[in-house]
Coordinates of C-alpha atoms in Angstrom, one line a residue:
Chain H
M1 CA 170.5 118.0 125.4
N2 CA 169.7 118.4 129.3
E3 CA 166.4 119.3 130.7
I4 CA 166.7 123.0 130.8
V5 CA 167.7 123.4 127.2
E6 CA 164.8 121.1 126.4
T7 CA 162.6 123.6 128.6
M8 CA 163.7 126.7 126.7
L9 CA 163.6 124.9 123.4
N10 CA 159.9 124.1 124.4
H11 CA 158.5 127.7 124.7
R12 CA 156.0 129.2 123.3
S13 CA 153.5 131.7 124.2
V14 CA 150.1 130.9 125.7
R15 CA 147.5 133.3 125.4
S16 CA 144.8 131.4 127.2
F17 CA 144.8 130.4 130.9
K18 CA 142.9 128.4 133.6
P19 CA 141.7 131.0 136.2
D20 CA 143.6 129.2 138.9
P21 CA 145.6 131.7 140.6
L22 CA 149.5 131.1 141.6
P23 CA 150.3 129.9 145.2
A24 CA 152.2 132.6 147.5
D25 CA 155.0 130.3 147.5
H26 CA 155.1 129.9 143.6
I27 CA 155.2 133.6 142.9
E28 CA 157.9 134.1 145.7
Q29 CA 160.2 131.3 144.1
L30 CA 159.7 133.3 141.0
V31 CA 160.4 136.4 142.1
L32 CA 163.7 135.0 143.7
A33 CA 164.5 133.2 140.6
G34 CA 164.2 136.7 138.6
Q35 CA 166.4 138.2 141.0
A36 CA 169.0 135.4 140.5
A37 CA 169.8 136.7 137.1
S38 CA 172.9 139.1 136.4
T39 CA 172.6 142.8 137.0
S40 CA 174.6 145.7 135.7
S41 CA 177.0 147.0 138.5
Y42 CA 175.0 145.1 141.1
L43 CA 172.8 148.0 140.6
Q44 CA 169.5 145.9 140.2
A45 CA 167.4 148.4 138.9
Y46 CA 164.2 147.2 138.3
T47 CA 161.1 146.7 140.0
I48 CA 158.3 143.7 139.3
I49 CA 154.8 144.7 140.4
G50 CA 152.4 141.6 140.8
V51 CA 148.8 142.1 140.1
T52 CA 146.0 140.4 141.8
D53 CA 143.4 143.0 142.1
Q54 CA 140.7 141.9 139.5
A55 CA 139.6 145.5 138.6
L56 CA 143.4 146.4 138.2
K57 CA 143.8 143.6 135.9
Q58 CA 140.7 144.6 133.9
S59 CA 141.8 148.1 133.2
L60 CA 145.6 146.9 132.6
A61 CA 143.9 144.3 129.8
Q62 CA 142.3 147.7 128.3
L63 CA 145.1 149.8 128.6
A64 CA 147.3 146.9 126.9
G65 CA 144.8 147.1 123.9
N66 CA 142.0 145.0 124.9
Q67 CA 143.9 141.6 125.4
A68 CA 141.7 139.4 127.5
Y69 CA 144.2 137.2 128.5
V70 CA 145.8 140.3 130.8
A71 CA 143.0 140.0 133.0
E72 CA 142.4 136.2 132.7
N73 CA 145.4 134.1 134.2
G74 CA 146.9 132.6 137.0
H75 CA 149.0 135.5 137.8
F76 CA 150.2 139.3 136.2
F77 CA 153.9 140.4 136.8
L78 CA 154.3 144.2 135.2
F79 CA 158.3 144.6 135.1
C80 CA 159.5 147.8 135.3
A81 CA 163.2 149.7 134.9
D82 CA 163.7 151.7 138.2
F83 CA 166.3 154.1 139.6
H84 CA 164.1 155.5 142.1
R85 CA 165.4 152.8 144.6
H86 CA 168.5 154.3 144.0
E87 CA 167.5 157.9 144.3
I88 CA 166.3 156.9 148.4
A89 CA 169.9 155.3 148.5
A90 CA 171.3 158.9 147.1
D91 CA 169.2 160.6 149.6
I92 CA 170.4 158.7 152.6
H93 CA 174.2 159.6 151.2
Q94 CA 173.6 163.5 150.4
T95 CA 174.7 162.2 146.8
D96 CA 173.2 163.7 144.0
I97 CA 172.5 161.1 140.7
Q98 CA 170.3 162.8 138.5
D99 CA 172.9 163.4 135.9
A100 CA 173.4 159.7 135.6
V101 CA 170.0 158.2 136.1
T102 CA 168.4 160.3 133.4
S103 CA 171.2 159.4 130.8
A104 CA 170.4 156.9 127.6
E105 CA 173.2 154.9 129.2
K106 CA 170.8 154.2 132.1
L107 CA 168.1 153.7 130.1
I108 CA 170.0 150.6 128.8
V109 CA 170.7 149.4 132.3
G110 CA 167.5 149.4 133.3
I111 CA 166.0 147.9 130.3
S112 CA 168.7 144.7 130.0
D113 CA 168.3 144.2 133.9
A114 CA 164.5 144.1 134.2
S115 CA 164.6 141.5 130.9
L116 CA 167.2 139.5 132.4
A117 CA 164.8 139.1 135.7
S118 CA 162.0 138.7 133.4
Q119 CA 163.5 135.6 131.2
N120 CA 164.3 133.8 134.6
V121 CA 160.7 134.4 135.8
A122 CA 159.4 133.2 132.5
L123 CA 161.5 129.9 132.1
A124 CA 161.1 129.5 136.1
A125 CA 157.5 129.6 135.6
E126 CA 157.8 127.1 132.3
S127 CA 159.5 124.8 134.6
M128 CA 157.0 124.4 137.0
G129 CA 154.3 123.7 134.6
Y130 CA 152.8 126.8 133.7
G131 CA 152.5 129.2 130.4
I132 CA 153.6 132.4 130.1
C133 CA 153.1 135.7 127.8
Y134 CA 154.8 138.8 127.6
I135 CA 152.7 142.1 127.4
G136 CA 154.5 144.5 125.4
G137 CA 151.1 146.2 124.8
I138 CA 151.2 147.8 128.1
R139 CA 153.6 150.4 126.3
N140 CA 150.4 151.4 124.3
N141 CA 149.2 153.5 127.2
A142 CA 152.4 153.5 129.4
E143 CA 151.6 156.9 131.3
E144 CA 148.0 155.8 132.2
V145 CA 149.7 152.3 133.3
A146 CA 152.0 154.2 135.6
E147 CA 149.3 156.2 136.9
L148 CA 147.3 153.1 137.7
L149 CA 150.3 151.4 139.7
N150 CA 151.5 154.6 141.0
L151 CA 154.8 154.4 139.8
P152 CA 156.9 157.6 140.8
D153 CA 159.4 159.2 138.4
H154 CA 162.5 156.8 137.4
V155 CA 160.2 153.8 137.3
L156 CA 159.3 152.8 134.1
P157 CA 157.1 150.1 132.8
L158 CA 158.3 147.9 129.9
F159 CA 156.3 145.0 129.7
G160 CA 153.8 142.5 131.6
M161 CA 153.8 138.9 131.8
C162 CA 150.9 136.8 132.2
V163 CA 151.6 133.1 134.1
G164 CA 149.4 130.8 134.4
T165 CA 148.0 127.0 133.4
P166 CA 147.7 126.9 130.0
A167 CA 144.3 126.3 128.7
V168 CA 145.1 125.8 125.0
I169 CA 149.0 125.1 124.5
P170 CA 149.9 126.8 120.7
D171 CA 152.2 125.6 118.1
K172 CA 156.0 126.7 118.5
K173 CA 156.3 129.5 115.7
P174 CA 160.2 129.0 113.8
R175 CA 162.9 131.4 114.8
L176 CA 165.3 132.7 112.2
P177 CA 167.6 129.9 111.0
I178 CA 170.8 130.2 113.4
D179 CA 173.1 131.6 110.6
A180 CA 170.7 134.5 110.3
V181 CA 171.2 135.5 114.0
Y182 CA 174.6 134.4 115.1
A183 CA 177.9 135.2 113.3
E184 CA 181.5 134.8 114.1
N185 CA 184.2 137.6 114.6
G186 CA 182.1 140.4 112.8
Y187 CA 178.7 140.6 111.0
F188 CA 177.0 138.9 108.4
S189 CA 178.1 139.5 104.8
P190 CA 175.1 140.9 102.9
E191 CA 175.2 137.7 100.7
T192 CA 174.7 135.5 103.8
Q193 CA 172.1 137.7 105.8
T194 CA 169.8 138.0 102.5
E195 CA 170.2 134.3 101.5
S196 CA 169.3 133.2 104.8
L197 CA 166.3 136.0 105.0
Q198 CA 164.8 134.0 102.0
Q199 CA 165.5 130.8 103.7
Y200 CA 163.6 131.9 106.5
D201 CA 160.5 133.2 104.3
D202 CA 160.3 130.1 102.8
I203 CA 159.9 128.3 106.5
T204 CA 157.5 130.8 107.4
S205 CA 155.5 130.8 104.5
S206 CA 155.2 127.2 104.9
Y207 CA 154.2 127.7 108.6
Y208 CA 151.2 130.2 107.7
S209 CA 150.1 128.1 104.9
E210 CA 150.1 124.5 106.4
R211 CA 148.2 126.5 109.9
T212 CA 145.6 128.1 107.5
G213 CA 145.1 124.9 105.0
G214 CA 146.7 127.5 102.4
V215 CA 144.8 130.7 102.7
R216 CA 147.5 132.7 104.8
A217 CA 150.8 133.2 102.2
D218 CA 152.5 135.5 104.5
T219 CA 156.2 135.5 104.7
W220 CA 158.5 136.9 107.9
S221 CA 159.7 139.7 105.8
L222 CA 156.4 140.8 104.5
Q223 CA 155.2 140.5 108.1
V224 CA 157.9 142.6 109.7
S225 CA 157.8 145.3 106.7
G226 CA 154.3 145.8 107.3
M227 CA 154.4 146.1 111.1
L228 CA 157.3 148.5 110.8
S229 CA 155.8 150.6 108.1
T230 CA 154.3 153.1 110.6
L231 CA 155.7 154.5 113.7
K232 CA 153.9 153.0 116.8
R233 CA 154.1 154.0 120.4
G234 CA 155.5 157.4 119.2
H235 CA 154.7 158.5 123.0
M236 CA 157.5 156.5 124.6
L237 CA 160.2 158.9 124.1
P238 CA 158.1 162.3 125.8
F239 CA 156.9 160.0 128.3
M240 CA 160.4 158.6 129.5
Q241 CA 161.7 162.2 129.2
K242 CA 159.1 163.5 131.4
K243 CA 159.6 160.5 133.9
G244 CA 163.4 161.0 134.3
W245 CA 164.8 158.8 131.2
N246 CA 167.0 159.1 128.7
R247 CA 167.1 162.8 128.6
H248 CA 170.9 163.0 127.6
Chain T
M1 CA 162.4 123.7 144.0
N2 CA 163.0 122.3 140.8
E3 CA 166.3 121.9 138.7
I4 CA 165.9 124.9 136.8
V5 CA 164.9 127.1 139.8
E6 CA 167.8 125.7 141.8
T7 CA 170.2 126.6 139.0
M8 CA 169.3 129.9 138.5
L9 CA 169.4 130.5 142.2
N10 CA 173.2 129.1 141.7
H11 CA 174.1 131.9 139.5
R12 CA 177.0 134.0 140.0
S13 CA 179.5 135.7 138.0
V14 CA 182.5 134.2 137.0
R15 CA 186.0 136.3 136.1
S16 CA 188.4 133.5 135.6
F17 CA 188.1 130.8 133.0
K18 CA 190.2 127.7 131.9
P19 CA 191.3 128.1 128.4
D20 CA 189.4 125.2 126.9
P21 CA 187.2 126.3 123.9
L22 CA 183.6 125.7 124.1
P23 CA 183.2 122.8 121.3
A24 CA 180.9 124.1 118.3
D25 CA 177.6 121.8 119.2
H26 CA 177.6 123.8 122.5
I27 CA 177.7 127.2 121.2
E28 CA 174.9 126.2 118.7
Q29 CA 172.7 124.6 121.7
L30 CA 173.5 127.9 123.1
V31 CA 172.4 130.0 120.5
L32 CA 169.6 127.8 120.1
A33 CA 168.4 128.1 123.6
G34 CA 168.8 132.1 123.3
Q35 CA 166.8 131.9 120.2
A36 CA 164.0 130.1 121.7
A37 CA 163.2 133.2 124.2
S38 CA 160.4 135.1 123.5
T39 CA 160.6 138.2 120.8
S40 CA 158.8 141.3 120.8
S41 CA 156.0 140.9 118.0
Y42 CA 158.4 137.8 116.2
L43 CA 160.6 140.8 115.2
Q44 CA 163.9 139.2 116.7
A45 CA 165.5 142.3 116.9
Y46 CA 169.1 141.3 117.9
T47 CA 172.0 139.4 116.8
I48 CA 174.7 137.7 118.6
I49 CA 178.2 137.7 117.3
G50 CA 180.8 134.9 118.6
V51 CA 184.2 135.9 118.9
T52 CA 187.2 133.2 118.5
D53 CA 189.8 135.3 117.0
Q54 CA 192.3 135.6 119.6
A55 CA 193.4 139.5 118.4
L56 CA 189.7 140.7 118.2
K57 CA 189.3 139.4 121.6
Q58 CA 192.1 141.3 122.6
S59 CA 191.1 144.4 121.5
L60 CA 187.6 143.9 122.8
A61 CA 189.0 143.3 126.5
Q62 CA 191.2 146.6 125.9
L63 CA 187.8 148.4 125.0
A64 CA 186.2 146.8 128.0
G65 CA 188.4 148.5 130.3
N66 CA 191.4 146.1 130.3
Q67 CA 189.4 143.0 131.5
A68 CA 191.6 140.2 131.2
Y69 CA 188.4 137.7 131.0
V70 CA 187.1 139.2 128.0
A71 CA 190.1 137.8 126.2
E72 CA 190.4 134.6 128.3
N73 CA 187.4 132.4 128.4
G74 CA 186.0 129.3 126.6
H75 CA 184.0 131.7 124.4
F76 CA 182.9 135.5 124.0
F77 CA 179.5 136.7 122.7
L78 CA 178.4 140.0 121.8
F79 CA 174.9 140.6 121.9
C80 CA 173.7 143.5 119.6
A81 CA 170.1 145.1 119.1
D82 CA 169.6 144.7 115.5
F83 CA 167.1 146.3 113.2
H84 CA 169.4 146.0 109.9
R85 CA 168.1 142.5 109.3
H86 CA 164.5 144.4 109.2
E87 CA 166.0 147.3 106.7
I88 CA 166.6 144.2 104.4
A89 CA 163.8 142.6 104.7
A90 CA 161.9 146.2 104.1
D91 CA 163.9 146.6 100.9
I92 CA 162.5 143.3 99.5
H93 CA 158.9 144.9 99.7
Q94 CA 160.0 148.3 99.0
T95 CA 158.5 149.5 102.3
D96 CA 160.2 152.5 104.3
I97 CA 160.5 151.6 108.2
Q98 CA 163.2 154.4 109.2
D99 CA 160.3 156.5 111.3
A100 CA 159.6 153.3 113.4
V101 CA 163.2 151.9 113.7
T102 CA 164.9 155.0 114.7
S103 CA 162.4 155.6 117.5
A104 CA 162.9 155.0 121.0
E105 CA 160.2 152.6 121.6
K106 CA 162.1 150.5 119.1
L107 CA 165.1 150.9 121.5
I108 CA 163.3 149.0 123.9
V109 CA 162.3 146.7 121.6
G110 CA 166.0 145.8 120.5
I111 CA 167.5 145.8 124.3
S112 CA 164.5 143.5 125.5
D113 CA 164.7 141.3 122.8
A114 CA 168.4 141.2 123.1
S115 CA 168.5 140.7 127.1
L116 CA 166.0 138.1 127.0
A117 CA 168.1 135.7 124.5
S118 CA 171.0 136.3 126.2
Q119 CA 169.8 135.2 129.6
N120 CA 168.8 132.1 128.1
V121 CA 172.3 131.8 127.0
A122 CA 173.4 132.6 130.3
L123 CA 171.5 129.9 132.2
A124 CA 171.9 127.2 129.4
A125 CA 175.6 127.9 129.5
E126 CA 175.5 127.4 133.6
S127 CA 173.0 124.5 133.0
M128 CA 175.7 122.5 131.0
G129 CA 178.6 123.3 133.7
Y130 CA 180.1 126.7 132.3
G131 CA 180.3 130.0 134.2
I132 CA 179.4 133.3 132.7
C133 CA 179.9 136.8 133.1
Y134 CA 178.2 139.6 131.3
I135 CA 180.4 142.6 129.8
G136 CA 178.6 146.2 129.9
G137 CA 182.0 147.1 129.6
I138 CA 181.8 147.2 125.8
R139 CA 179.5 150.1 126.0
N140 CA 182.8 152.1 127.2
N141 CA 183.7 152.3 123.6
A142 CA 180.9 151.5 122.0
E143 CA 181.8 153.1 118.6
E144 CA 184.9 151.1 118.4
V145 CA 183.4 148.2 119.0
A146 CA 180.8 148.4 116.3
E147 CA 183.8 149.6 113.9
L148 CA 185.8 146.3 115.4
L149 CA 183.0 143.9 114.4
N150 CA 182.1 145.7 111.8
L151 CA 178.2 146.5 112.5
P152 CA 176.2 148.3 110.3
D153 CA 173.8 151.3 111.2
H154 CA 170.6 150.0 113.1
V155 CA 172.9 147.4 114.9
L156 CA 173.6 148.4 118.4
P157 CA 176.5 146.6 120.6
L158 CA 174.7 146.0 124.2
F159 CA 177.0 143.7 126.4
G160 CA 179.3 140.7 125.9
M161 CA 179.0 137.4 127.7
C162 CA 182.2 135.5 128.5
V163 CA 181.5 131.9 128.7
G164 CA 183.6 128.8 130.0
T165 CA 185.0 126.4 132.5
P166 CA 185.3 128.2 135.8
A167 CA 188.8 128.6 137.4
V168 CA 187.6 130.2 140.5
I169 CA 184.0 130.1 141.7
P170 CA 183.1 133.1 143.4
D171 CA 180.6 133.6 146.3
K172 CA 177.1 134.6 145.6
K173 CA 176.6 138.2 146.5
P174 CA 173.1 139.0 148.3
R175 CA 170.4 140.4 146.3
L176 CA 168.1 142.7 147.5
P177 CA 165.4 141.6 150.0
I178 CA 162.2 140.4 148.0
D179 CA 160.1 143.1 149.8
A180 CA 162.2 145.6 147.9
V181 CA 161.9 144.2 144.5
Y182 CA 158.4 142.9 144.4
A183 CA 155.4 144.7 145.0
E184 CA 151.6 143.8 144.5
N185 CA 149.0 146.1 142.8
G186 CA 150.8 149.3 143.0
Y187 CA 154.4 150.8 143.9
F188 CA 156.0 150.1 147.3
S189 CA 155.0 152.6 150.1
P190 CA 158.1 155.3 151.1
E191 CA 158.3 153.5 154.4
T192 CA 158.6 150.2 153.2
Q193 CA 160.9 151.0 150.5
T194 CA 163.3 153.2 153.4
E195 CA 163.0 150.0 155.8
S196 CA 164.0 147.6 153.1
L197 CA 166.9 149.3 151.6
Q198 CA 168.2 149.8 155.3
Q199 CA 167.8 146.0 156.1
Y200 CA 169.7 145.4 152.9
D201 CA 172.3 147.9 153.8
D202 CA 172.9 145.8 157.4
I203 CA 173.2 142.6 154.9
T204 CA 175.8 143.9 152.2
S205 CA 177.6 145.6 155.0
S206 CA 178.0 142.3 157.1
Y207 CA 178.9 140.5 153.6
Y208 CA 181.5 142.9 152.7
S209 CA 182.7 142.9 156.5
E210 CA 183.2 139.0 156.6
R211 CA 185.0 139.0 153.4
T212 CA 187.7 141.4 153.9
G213 CA 188.2 140.7 158.1
G214 CA 186.1 143.7 158.9
V215 CA 188.3 146.3 156.4
R216 CA 185.3 146.8 153.9
A217 CA 182.4 148.4 155.8
D218 CA 180.7 149.4 152.5
T219 CA 176.8 149.2 152.0
W220 CA 174.8 148.7 148.8
S221 CA 172.9 152.5 149.4
L222 CA 177.0 153.9 149.7
Q223 CA 178.0 151.6 146.7
V224 CA 175.4 152.9 144.2
S225 CA 175.3 156.5 145.5
G226 CA 179.0 156.8 144.5
M227 CA 178.6 154.8 141.3
L228 CA 175.7 157.1 140.0
S229 CA 177.3 160.2 141.5
T230 CA 179.2 160.8 138.0
L231 CA 177.9 160.3 134.6
K232 CA 179.3 157.5 132.8
R233 CA 179.1 156.5 129.3
G234 CA 177.6 160.0 128.1
H235 CA 178.5 158.9 124.7
M236 CA 176.0 156.3 124.5
L237 CA 173.2 158.8 123.3
P238 CA 174.9 160.6 120.3
F239 CA 176.4 157.2 119.6
M240 CA 173.0 155.4 119.2
Q241 CA 171.4 158.3 117.4
K242 CA 174.2 158.4 114.9
K243 CA 173.9 154.8 114.1
G244 CA 170.1 155.1 113.4
W245 CA 168.4 154.6 117.3
N246 CA 166.5 156.5 119.7
R247 CA 166.1 159.8 117.6
H248 CA 162.5 160.6 118.6

């Protein structure tokens, strides 16, 4: 196993950082690493906003559900799907691209382009000795985040990422068994899938039990059932549509 | 700059592969690398289907718009957003999760989870000496792809990825200037954005001109304006909704 795969396998989400800000050349390397990821049809349909202003970071931390580490880290990135840039390009050539950019298909493109770039940023940061944590919580108040950072239409805030020198390095959480995630030449059989989920429940149950001296008897299936039993962020569809996304 | 960032910056999409299939231990390493990526709220809302059957690969190549390299490579991965697994978990605990998993918010989660995993797979493959190419073209006929690979409801095919030993190594295409992708503490000013797009048009124009002996006088803004002037894959919204995604 090479160093790159080892760095990937060593990932864990860090939620406590030393306050030292990232130097400018590191930020530049991270963004260039993100940009080097694949992009759908060369569209590069994303924008990365770095947040260095402490008052802005405090506001984002609140909007993301009072997560202190959103304000306290070495650098905060916000990843957005972006077709506003293409609107400007189309204006130069007097072309109408509204029908395309407001489609659900282009939402897929924007989210995947932004996500591929973000994962390169995450791994590049980890390769430089930093820890990272994705912040989906910014979607709790997506509209306020968009206003705070002056995002025009066709720019959709997706998630943030805290980067910095870890103050605390947490354990790695066990992933689904490979047989529950990877199948060949077709989808899993119902039997295989149920079996591998049961296996995973045993693994996660032991994991939580060991870390809480037997107090927490959670399993993955129980955890996700609870988490998905209520609708969260039901505002995302109207918000997206208002901002020119996912209309048809 | 370390080896990991260098590997990222050296990315280019490979579209011509030697026929040697990937050994099983490499496939396993790639999937484990993908699984190690961050995942929203521990949901791991994706599935990876490896396609080794040559007849299936031929069918996928056709469905993806007759791209020969979809059939001719060392291994083909299909990345899907997946909440079917969570349906099974919820059944165990007699919990109704329909409202959550059919929301636009959970579409964002599924696409980003699958994308983060895929970018680790891509970079891990490149670190092992392989070339890769993402295949968004599978969405040209998303419904037929889902039928071919027996994908149940709540499993959404997003993109494929060809992996293999490169037969031809293409040039790297110049990305947007960093100032056009990365802003601090707020979105770009209109002036900065227009200026950096003009700069990029000059760069891409030179790139195409040099590679075609002056024949191709394309710019990025012209290219994307043309590409986005018509709606493509307008079937994606009804297809997603039929499969239990993005309904509200």
